[in-house]
């Protein structure tokens, strides 16, 4: 494989221009081994085989034995052919010469060729990749086993650049809410966070939330090095994984050791709706999703007295327009009364955003804890169980829920005008904020009354629970 220009060696993605950043030191040993790996040599069949599948070429030798395949490949490292299995006619075997012996692999085709997880456009590419992997894993097994023990990750590249960016930001870490003990016949002690009767519009410091990387298998064009261990990512395709949110490139085995410090790149976040909540707030460096802040601000400005607020639906087409505006323009989206005079459109867009989250505000992990809490008959014990569940939410989810409940509490203060009390809002927001992990329709129907009760409690006891 020919080496590409130096600018292609890194593929790191946290500098001001992600494609330009290069850590100063790359370890070249595995790259040198890949260059030394045997090259594939196709052994062709001298006669035309009528039984040859259309997706194989002259390397197909028909129904021959393992012994005959071994004779044809003998003495040529990297030689390969395809044969039809004698033991299982109709199935095919890739015979490959490596390390002085013939290796046999069951060969499959589903539009692409494969013997394992990787899929290839041609058998030749499959063999090329296989020889590279066999050679490197044979020659450097001990080196590979130890390559994660002295990573560059904490000293170079992604982490240091991320740290530099963070030091220039206004950060605040959400202080852990203190555990409140609820005792019967005693006044419940308020939490240290003072009750908010209005949502302030003043400047707010940003939250430094922890976020895991969203790694996906990736094929790198040209040589690439792992940004965790600094070693070469070998192979022809699917050499490693890339975080689809921040662009970090690492070996698959190294990805298990990377800290949960993903800083999403706005250029990689293609939309606002249906985007993971933590990913969105970290990408925009905000404590809560912009949709929540902007919609609530608009509703509190001109809609608190609107009859049936959040219960009355706006026009679906107009709600879709708001969604498209956020996806296209982000925090520059215009949702003012000049564009959308019906406040129910803005309320509908907010509900749609919360409903479309891939992980609900009350996450799947704690869903059952909240449902069980709702089933507790003793009011104080129930409230304490709900509080315990809140403490287990991811920080961005907790802050989103806290801000929303403060707003909904404000909505109930105008009940004489809007006819929306905490119970009505619980009916509306229960299924929006909570969804069972299995998405089972029967479970959802059975849990609806508990979902409603949880949201009702969160609104009524907002000043205590948060």
Short mmCIF file of C-alpha atoms in Angstrom, two decimals:
data_model
loop_
_atom_site.label_atom_id
_atom_site.label_comp_id
_atom_site.label_asym_id
_atom_site.label_seq_id
_atom_site.Cartn_x
_atom_site.Cartn_y
_atom_site.Cartn_z
CA UNK A 1 0.00 0.00 0.00
CA UNK A 2 1.52 3.29 -1.03
CA UNK A 3 1.90 5.90 1.67
CA UNK A 4 -0.06 9.06 1.13
CA UNK A 5 1.16 12.59 1.84
CA UNK A 6 1.88 13.66 5.42
CA UNK A 7 -1.37 15.61 5.64
CA UNK A 8 -3.34 12.36 5.52
CA UNK A 9 -1.51 10.64 8.32
CA UNK A 10 -3.53 11.93 11.21
CA UNK A 11 -7.19 12.55 10.54
CA UNK A 12 -7.45 14.05 14.02
CA UNK A 13 -10.43 16.27 14.52
CA UNK A 14 -10.05 18.62 17.42
CA UNK A 15 -7.85 21.40 16.07
CA UNK A 16 -9.26 24.54 14.52
CA UNK A 17 -9.16 22.62 11.26
CA UNK A 18 -9.65 18.93 12.13
CA UNK A 19 -7.94 17.57 9.03
CA UNK A 20 -4.75 19.60 9.63
CA UNK A 21 -3.89 18.57 13.18
CA UNK A 22 -0.99 16.11 13.61
CA UNK A 23 0.49 14.97 16.91
CA UNK A 24 4.29 15.13 16.74
CA UNK A 25 5.05 11.44 17.21
CA UNK A 26 3.61 8.39 15.48
CA UNK A 27 4.90 4.88 16.13
CA UNK A 28 5.87 3.34 12.79
CA UNK A 29 6.56 -0.30 13.69
CA UNK A 30 3.15 -1.67 12.65
CA UNK A 31 3.18 0.45 9.48
CA UNK A 32 6.53 -1.07 8.52
CA UNK A 33 5.15 -4.56 9.15
CA UNK A 34 2.17 -3.86 6.87
CA UNK A 35 4.59 -2.85 4.12
CA UNK A 36 6.41 -6.18 4.58
CA UNK A 37 3.27 -8.36 4.52
CA UNK A 38 3.01 -10.90 1.67
CA UNK A 39 1.16 -9.73 -1.42
CA UNK A 40 -1.75 -11.81 -2.73
CA UNK A 41 -1.08 -14.06 -5.72
CA UNK A 42 -4.10 -15.46 -7.51
CA UNK A 43 -3.75 -19.07 -8.69
CA UNK A 44 -5.97 -19.35 -11.76
CA UNK A 45 -7.71 -22.46 -13.06
CA UNK A 46 -6.40 -23.44 -16.52
CA UNK A 47 -9.83 -24.44 -17.79
CA UNK A 48 -13.21 -22.73 -17.77
CA UNK A 49 -15.44 -24.01 -14.94
CA UNK A 50 -19.12 -24.20 -15.89
CA UNK A 51 -20.12 -24.39 -12.21
CA UNK A 52 -18.29 -21.18 -11.34
CA UNK A 53 -20.52 -18.62 -9.56
CA UNK A 54 -20.74 -15.31 -11.42
CA UNK A 55 -19.20 -13.38 -8.53
CA UNK A 56 -15.93 -15.40 -8.65
CA UNK A 57 -13.20 -15.19 -11.26
CA UNK A 58 -10.57 -17.58 -12.64
CA UNK A 59 -9.35 -18.21 -9.09
CA UNK A 60 -12.29 -20.65 -8.78
CA UNK A 61 -11.13 -24.26 -9.23
CA UNK A 62 -14.39 -26.12 -8.75
CA UNK A 63 -14.82 -29.25 -6.67
CA UNK A 64 -11.28 -30.12 -5.56
CA UNK A 65 -9.91 -31.57 -2.34
CA UNK A 66 -7.91 -29.81 0.35
CA UNK A 67 -4.90 -31.86 -0.65
CA UNK A 68 -5.15 -30.73 -4.27
CA UNK A 69 -5.52 -27.09 -3.17
CA UNK A 70 -2.42 -27.50 -0.99
CA UNK A 71 -0.45 -28.81 -4.00
CA UNK A 72 -1.51 -25.88 -6.18
CA UNK A 73 -0.54 -23.32 -3.54
CA UNK A 74 2.66 -24.96 -2.28
CA UNK A 75 5.79 -22.84 -2.18
CA UNK A 76 4.11 -19.49 -2.91
CA UNK A 77 3.48 -17.27 0.12
CA UNK A 78 0.29 -15.26 -0.32
CA UNK A 79 -1.09 -17.55 -3.04
CA UNK A 80 -4.84 -18.19 -2.95
CA UNK A 81 -7.66 -19.94 -4.76
CA UNK A 82 -11.35 -20.71 -4.26
CA UNK A 83 -12.73 -24.21 -4.29
CA UNK A 84 -16.11 -25.82 -3.82
CA UNK A 85 -16.25 -27.87 -0.65
CA UNK A 86 -16.31 -31.65 -1.12
CA UNK A 87 -17.82 -32.11 2.31
CA UNK A 88 -20.59 -29.57 1.73
CA UNK A 89 -21.26 -29.11 -2.01
CA UNK A 90 -22.68 -25.69 -2.79
CA UNK A 91 -20.47 -23.99 -0.20
CA UNK A 92 -17.13 -22.40 -1.01
CA UNK A 93 -13.73 -22.26 0.64
CA UNK A 94 -10.92 -19.76 0.34
CA UNK A 95 -7.57 -21.57 0.43
CA UNK A 96 -4.71 -19.24 1.36
CA UNK A 97 -0.97 -19.91 1.72
CA UNK A 98 0.58 -18.24 4.75
CA UNK A 99 3.43 -19.17 7.07
CA UNK A 100 4.33 -22.25 5.02
CA UNK A 101 0.90 -23.83 5.35
CA UNK A 102 -2.45 -23.71 3.62
CA UNK A 103 -5.25 -22.06 5.60
CA UNK A 104 -8.88 -22.76 4.69
CA UNK A 105 -11.74 -20.32 5.35
CA UNK A 106 -15.44 -20.68 4.66
CA UNK A 107 -16.20 -17.96 2.07
CA UNK A 108 -19.51 -16.10 1.86
CA UNK A 109 -21.11 -13.63 -0.52
CA UNK A 110 -24.10 -11.36 0.10
CA UNK A 111 -23.28 -8.67 -2.43
CA UNK A 112 -19.84 -8.43 -0.85
CA UNK A 113 -17.25 -11.09 -0.01
CA UNK A 114 -16.48 -12.01 3.59
CA UNK A 115 -15.10 -14.67 5.91
CA UNK A 116 -15.65 -12.67 9.13
CA UNK A 117 -17.06 -9.26 10.07
CA UNK A 118 -15.42 -7.24 7.29
CA UNK A 119 -17.10 -7.05 3.87
CA UNK A 120 -15.05 -6.59 0.67
CA UNK A 121 -15.83 -5.59 -2.89
CA UNK A 122 -13.46 -8.24 -4.29
CA UNK A 123 -11.83 -11.47 -3.17
CA UNK A 124 -8.45 -9.90 -3.95
CA UNK A 125 -9.08 -7.12 -1.40
CA UNK A 126 -10.25 -9.66 1.16
CA UNK A 127 -7.03 -11.66 0.73
CA UNK A 128 -4.88 -8.51 0.85
CA UNK A 129 -6.44 -7.47 4.14
CA UNK A 130 -6.23 -11.01 5.51
CA UNK A 131 -2.52 -11.32 4.72
CA UNK A 132 -1.79 -7.97 6.39
CA UNK A 133 -3.71 -8.99 9.52
CA UNK A 134 -2.14 -12.46 9.68
CA UNK A 135 1.36 -11.09 9.18
CA UNK A 136 1.07 -8.29 11.75
CA UNK A 137 -0.69 -10.42 14.37
CA UNK A 138 1.93 -13.15 13.90
CA UNK A 139 4.97 -10.89 14.00
CA UNK A 140 3.76 -8.42 16.61
CA UNK A 141 1.36 -10.32 18.89
CA UNK A 142 3.21 -9.30 22.06
CA UNK A 143 3.60 -5.70 20.87
CA UNK A 144 -0.12 -5.41 20.10
CA UNK A 145 -1.03 -6.83 23.51
CA UNK A 146 1.01 -4.09 25.19
CA UNK A 147 0.37 -1.14 22.88
CA UNK A 148 -2.37 0.35 25.09
CA UNK A 149 -0.21 0.39 28.22
CA UNK A 150 1.57 3.66 27.43
CA UNK A 151 -0.96 5.78 25.52
CA UNK A 152 -0.27 9.26 24.19
CA UNK A 153 -3.91 10.20 24.69
CA UNK A 154 -3.45 12.06 27.97
CA UNK A 155 -0.38 13.96 26.74
CA UNK A 156 -0.87 14.75 23.08
CA UNK A 157 -3.48 15.55 20.53
CA UNK A 158 -7.15 15.34 21.38
CA UNK A 159 -6.98 15.65 25.15
CA UNK A 160 -4.53 18.54 25.37
CA UNK A 161 -6.34 20.51 22.70
CA UNK A 162 -9.67 19.81 24.38
CA UNK A 163 -8.23 20.93 27.70
CA UNK A 164 -6.98 24.17 26.15
CA UNK A 165 -10.43 24.86 24.69
CA UNK A 166 -12.18 24.15 27.97
CA UNK A 167 -9.94 26.46 30.02
CA UNK A 168 -11.11 29.39 27.94
CA UNK A 169 -14.78 28.66 28.55
CA UNK A 170 -17.14 29.64 31.31
CA UNK A 171 -17.72 26.29 32.95
CA UNK A 172 -19.73 25.16 35.86
CA UNK A 173 -20.29 21.66 37.09
CA UNK A 174 -23.77 21.03 38.39
CA UNK A 175 -23.46 20.59 42.12
CA UNK A 176 -24.88 17.30 43.19
CA UNK A 177 -28.28 17.82 44.82
CA UNK A 178 -28.09 16.84 48.43
CA UNK A 179 -30.04 13.79 49.41
CA UNK A 180 -33.22 14.83 51.17
CA UNK A 181 -34.75 12.67 53.87
CA UNK A 182 -38.55 12.76 53.89
CA UNK A 183 -40.11 11.97 57.23
CA UNK A 184 -43.79 11.67 57.93
CA UNK A 185 -45.49 14.36 60.06
CA UNK A 186 -42.52 16.67 59.63
CA UNK A 187 -42.06 19.59 57.33
CA UNK A 188 -40.03 18.59 54.33
CA UNK A 189 -36.75 20.46 54.21
CA UNK A 190 -36.21 22.36 50.98
CA UNK A 191 -33.17 21.56 48.89
CA UNK A 192 -30.23 24.02 48.88
CA UNK A 193 -31.36 25.26 45.49
CA UNK A 194 -33.80 28.06 46.07
CA UNK A 195 -37.19 27.84 44.47
CA UNK A 196 -37.53 29.68 41.19
CA UNK A 197 -40.90 31.23 40.53
CA UNK A 198 -39.71 32.69 37.23
CA UNK A 199 -37.19 31.54 34.70
CA UNK A 200 -34.51 34.17 34.48
CA UNK A 201 -33.19 35.31 31.13
CA UNK A 202 -29.82 36.45 32.43
CA UNK A 203 -26.47 34.94 31.35
CA UNK A 204 -25.82 31.44 32.57
CA UNK A 205 -22.53 29.65 32.86
CA UNK A 206 -21.97 26.59 30.74
CA UNK A 207 -21.95 23.05 32.07
CA UNK A 208 -19.06 20.71 31.48
CA UNK A 209 -21.03 17.48 31.08
CA UNK A 210 -19.35 14.11 30.68
CA UNK A 211 -20.12 12.32 27.41
CA UNK A 212 -19.03 8.96 26.05
CA UNK A 213 -17.71 8.76 22.49
CA UNK A 214 -19.99 7.49 19.76
CA UNK A 215 -17.56 5.12 18.03
CA UNK A 216 -18.42 3.47 14.71
CA UNK A 217 -16.31 1.20 12.50
CA UNK A 218 -14.56 3.31 9.87
CA UNK A 219 -12.49 2.73 6.74
CA UNK A 220 -9.59 5.17 6.52
CA UNK A 221 -8.20 6.22 3.15
CA UNK A 222 -4.43 6.34 3.34
CA UNK A 223 -2.31 5.55 6.41
CA UNK A 224 -3.85 6.55 9.75
CA UNK A 225 -2.56 6.31 13.29
CA UNK A 226 -4.52 5.68 16.49
CA UNK A 227 -5.00 8.85 18.53
CA UNK A 228 -5.00 6.86 21.76
CA UNK A 229 -1.86 4.68 21.50
CA UNK A 230 -0.17 6.42 18.49
CA UNK A 231 0.23 3.11 16.66
CA UNK A 232 -0.62 2.49 13.02
CA UNK A 233 -4.14 1.24 12.22
CA UNK A 234 -3.43 -1.67 9.94
CA UNK A 235 -5.54 -3.32 7.29
CA UNK A 236 -7.20 -2.43 4.00
CA UNK A 237 -10.67 -1.52 5.30
CA UNK A 238 -12.37 -1.05 8.70
CA UNK A 239 -8.98 -0.47 10.31
CA UNK A 240 -10.45 1.21 13.38
CA UNK A 241 -13.32 3.25 14.74
CA UNK A 242 -14.18 6.95 14.53
CA UNK A 243 -16.35 8.94 16.93
CA UNK A 244 -19.17 10.25 14.78
CA UNK A 245 -19.66 13.19 17.17
CA UNK A 246 -16.11 14.51 17.58
CA UNK A 247 -14.08 12.59 14.96
CA UNK A 248 -11.60 10.86 17.29
CA UNK A 249 -9.86 7.97 15.45
CA UNK A 250 -8.67 4.93 17.44
CA UNK A 251 -8.18 1.18 17.24
CA UNK A 252 -11.26 -0.83 18.16
CA UNK A 253 -9.45 -2.28 21.18
CA UNK A 254 -8.26 1.18 22.25
CA UNK A 255 -11.80 2.59 22.09
CA UNK A 256 -12.67 0.64 25.23
CA UNK A 257 -10.05 2.61 27.17
CA UNK A 258 -10.79 6.13 25.94
CA UNK A 259 -12.26 8.34 28.71
CA UNK A 260 -15.79 9.73 28.46
CA UNK A 261 -14.60 13.15 27.32
CA UNK A 262 -16.17 13.51 23.89
CA UNK A 263 -16.46 17.15 22.79
CA UNK A 264 -18.87 17.04 19.82
CA UNK A 265 -17.93 19.08 16.77
CA UNK A 266 -20.77 21.26 15.49
CA UNK A 267 -19.76 20.41 11.93
CA UNK A 268 -20.60 16.78 12.64
CA UNK A 269 -23.98 17.45 14.27
CA UNK A 270 -26.32 17.44 11.29
CA UNK A 271 -29.55 18.32 13.09
CA UNK A 272 -31.06 19.53 16.35
CA UNK A 273 -34.20 17.40 16.57
CA UNK A 274 -33.62 13.65 17.15
CA UNK A 275 -30.06 14.37 18.31
CA UNK A 276 -28.87 12.86 21.59
CA UNK A 277 -29.46 15.41 24.34
CA UNK A 278 -25.97 15.36 25.87
CA UNK A 279 -24.35 15.44 22.42
CA UNK A 280 -26.34 18.52 21.46
CA UNK A 281 -25.63 20.55 24.61
CA UNK A 282 -21.92 19.73 24.51
CA UNK A 283 -21.68 20.63 20.84
CA UNK A 284 -23.33 24.01 21.49
CA UNK A 285 -21.69 24.43 24.92
CA UNK A 286 -25.00 25.14 26.64
CA UNK A 287 -26.47 23.72 29.87
CA UNK A 288 -29.72 22.75 28.12
CA UNK A 289 -30.95 22.21 24.57
CA UNK A 290 -31.52 25.51 22.75
CA UNK A 291 -34.99 24.32 21.72
CA UNK A 292 -36.03 24.13 25.34
CA UNK A 293 -34.68 27.56 26.23
CA UNK A 294 -36.02 29.35 23.16
CA UNK A 295 -39.48 27.76 23.16
CA UNK A 296 -40.00 28.28 26.89
CA UNK A 297 -38.85 31.89 26.63
CA UNK A 298 -41.35 32.49 23.83
CA UNK A 299 -44.18 30.73 25.69
CA UNK A 300 -43.53 32.62 28.91
CA UNK A 301 -43.41 35.88 26.97
CA UNK A 302 -46.78 35.54 25.28
CA UNK A 303 -48.53 32.27 26.03
CA UNK A 304 -48.93 31.53 29.75
CA UNK A 305 -52.59 32.58 29.70
CA UNK A 306 -53.39 30.66 26.49
CA UNK A 307 -56.31 28.30 27.12
CA UNK A 308 -55.30 24.67 26.91
CA UNK A 309 -51.58 25.45 26.68
CA UNK A 310 -49.68 22.23 25.75
CA UNK A 311 -53.00 20.36 25.46
CA UNK A 312 -54.30 22.15 22.36
CA UNK A 313 -52.42 21.13 19.23
CA UNK A 314 -50.97 23.55 16.72
CA UNK A 315 -51.04 22.93 12.97
CA UNK A 316 -48.77 19.98 12.19
CA UNK A 317 -47.31 21.66 9.08
CA UNK A 318 -46.34 24.75 11.08
CA UNK A 319 -44.80 22.63 13.85
CA UNK A 320 -42.78 20.86 11.19
CA UNK A 321 -41.64 24.27 9.90
CA UNK A 322 -40.33 25.10 13.38
CA UNK A 323 -38.46 21.79 13.50
CA UNK A 324 -36.85 22.49 10.13
CA UNK A 325 -35.93 26.01 11.27
CA UNK A 326 -34.06 24.64 14.32
CA UNK A 327 -32.34 21.94 12.26
CA UNK A 328 -31.30 24.50 9.66
CA UNK A 329 -30.54 27.61 11.74
CA UNK A 330 -29.93 26.33 15.28
CA UNK A 331 -30.15 29.10 17.87
CA UNK A 332 -30.70 31.63 15.08
CA UNK A 333 -34.13 30.13 14.30
CA UNK A 334 -36.91 32.74 14.32
CA UNK A 335 -39.89 31.49 16.34
CA UNK A 336 -41.27 34.90 17.24
CA UNK A 337 -44.92 35.88 17.15
CA UNK A 338 -44.36 37.66 13.84
CA UNK A 339 -43.68 34.29 12.19
CA UNK A 340 -45.80 31.99 14.38
CA UNK A 341 -48.60 33.97 16.07
CA UNK A 342 -50.27 30.79 17.40
CA UNK A 343 -48.38 29.90 20.60
CA UNK A 344 -49.65 26.31 20.32
CA UNK A 345 -47.23 25.85 17.41
CA UNK A 346 -44.28 26.68 19.66
CA UNK A 347 -45.66 24.47 22.46
CA UNK A 348 -46.16 21.67 19.93
CA UNK A 349 -42.59 22.05 18.64
CA UNK A 350 -41.24 21.76 22.19
CA UNK A 351 -43.24 18.60 22.82
CA UNK A 352 -42.09 17.18 19.46
CA UNK A 353 -38.46 17.85 20.34
CA UNK A 354 -38.77 16.04 23.68
CA UNK A 355 -40.71 13.18 22.09
CA UNK A 356 -38.12 12.71 19.33
CA UNK A 357 -35.11 12.40 21.64
CA UNK A 358 -33.39 9.03 20.98
CA UNK A 359 -32.99 8.68 24.76
CA UNK A 360 -35.90 10.25 26.70
CA UNK A 361 -35.32 12.99 29.27
CA UNK A 362 -36.09 10.40 31.96
CA UNK A 363 -33.74 7.80 30.54
CA UNK A 364 -34.42 4.14 29.87
CA UNK A 365 -31.94 3.18 32.62
CA UNK A 366 -34.03 4.77 35.38
CA UNK A 367 -37.50 4.33 33.87
CA UNK A 368 -38.41 1.36 36.06
CA UNK A 369 -37.18 3.17 39.19
CA UNK A 370 -39.60 6.02 38.55
CA UNK A 371 -42.49 3.66 37.78
CA UNK A 372 -41.83 1.75 41.00
CA UNK A 373 -41.66 5.03 42.90
CA UNK A 374 -45.07 6.04 41.53
CA UNK A 375 -46.55 2.83 42.91
CA UNK A 376 -45.49 3.60 46.49
CA UNK A 377 -48.55 4.56 48.53
CA UNK A 378 -46.83 6.48 51.33
CA UNK A 379 -46.40 10.10 50.05
CA UNK A 380 -43.09 10.78 51.83
CA UNK A 381 -41.52 7.48 50.78
CA UNK A 382 -42.72 8.02 47.24
CA UNK A 383 -41.20 11.49 47.12
CA UNK A 384 -37.90 10.19 48.44
CA UNK A 385 -37.85 7.41 45.82
CA UNK A 386 -38.49 9.96 43.06
CA UNK A 387 -35.65 12.10 44.40
CA UNK A 388 -33.31 9.10 44.33
CA UNK A 389 -34.27 8.48 40.71
CA UNK A 390 -33.49 12.09 39.79
CA UNK A 391 -29.98 11.75 41.20
CA UNK A 392 -29.30 8.92 38.76
CA UNK A 393 -30.09 10.95 35.65
CA UNK A 394 -27.20 12.12 33.43
CA UNK A 395 -26.39 15.77 34.22
CA UNK A 396 -27.74 17.19 30.94
CA UNK A 397 -30.99 15.24 31.39
CA UNK A 398 -31.30 16.37 35.00
CA UNK A 399 -30.80 20.04 34.08
CA UNK A 400 -33.28 19.78 31.18
CA UNK A 401 -35.91 18.21 33.43
CA UNK A 402 -35.30 20.73 36.21
CA UNK A 403 -35.69 23.69 33.86
CA UNK A 404 -38.81 22.23 32.25
CA UNK A 405 -40.48 21.52 35.61
CA UNK A 406 -39.75 25.06 36.80
CA UNK A 407 -41.49 26.31 33.68
CA UNK A 408 -44.47 23.97 34.05
CA UNK A 409 -44.86 25.04 37.67
CA UNK A 410 -45.07 28.57 36.33
CA UNK A 411 -47.75 27.43 33.84
CA UNK A 412 -49.90 26.08 36.70
CA UNK A 413 -49.85 29.51 38.35
CA UNK A 414 -52.04 30.72 35.49
CA UNK A 415 -54.51 27.85 35.79
CA UNK A 416 -57.49 30.25 35.96
CA UNK A 417 -56.64 31.42 32.46
CA UNK A 418 -55.11 28.39 30.76
CA UNK A 419 -57.03 25.64 32.62
CA UNK A 420 -53.82 23.60 32.92
CA UNK A 421 -53.08 22.22 36.38
CA UNK A 422 -50.31 19.80 37.31
CA UNK A 423 -52.50 16.77 36.63
CA UNK A 424 -53.38 17.94 33.12
CA UNK A 425 -49.73 18.68 32.38
CA UNK A 426 -48.80 15.24 33.76
CA UNK A 427 -51.18 13.63 31.25
CA UNK A 428 -49.57 15.61 28.41
CA UNK A 429 -45.91 15.26 29.38
CA UNK A 430 -45.85 11.81 31.02
CA UNK A 431 -45.48 9.77 27.79
CA UNK A 432 -43.29 12.53 26.30
CA UNK A 433 -40.67 12.49 29.05
CA UNK A 434 -40.84 8.77 29.89
CA UNK A 435 -40.84 5.77 27.56
CA UNK A 436 -40.40 2.10 28.54
CA UNK A 437 -37.12 0.61 27.26
CA UNK A 438 -38.84 -2.23 25.37
CA UNK A 439 -41.26 0.16 23.59
CA UNK A 440 -43.99 -2.37 24.29
CA UNK A 441 -47.45 -0.95 23.54
CA UNK A 442 -49.14 -2.86 26.36
CA UNK A 443 -46.48 -1.74 28.86
CA UNK A 444 -46.90 1.86 27.71
CA UNK A 445 -50.68 1.73 28.22
CA UNK A 446 -50.35 0.11 31.65
CA UNK A 447 -47.74 2.66 32.75
CA UNK A 448 -49.52 5.81 31.56
CA UNK A 449 -51.14 6.58 34.91
CA UNK A 450 -47.78 6.22 36.65
CA UNK A 451 -46.07 8.41 34.06
CA UNK A 452 -48.71 11.06 34.66
CA UNK A 453 -48.28 10.81 38.42
CA UNK A 454 -44.49 11.18 38.21
CA UNK A 455 -44.67 14.36 36.12
CA UNK A 456 -47.43 15.70 38.36
CA UNK A 457 -45.22 15.15 41.41
CA UNK A 458 -42.21 16.73 39.71
CA UNK A 459 -44.25 19.85 38.98
CA UNK A 460 -45.93 20.14 42.37
CA UNK A 461 -42.74 19.42 44.34
CA UNK A 462 -40.36 21.13 41.92
CA UNK A 463 -38.88 23.41 44.58
CA UNK A 464 -38.07 20.44 46.84
CA UNK A 465 -37.03 17.73 44.38
CA UNK A 466 -34.62 19.90 42.42
#
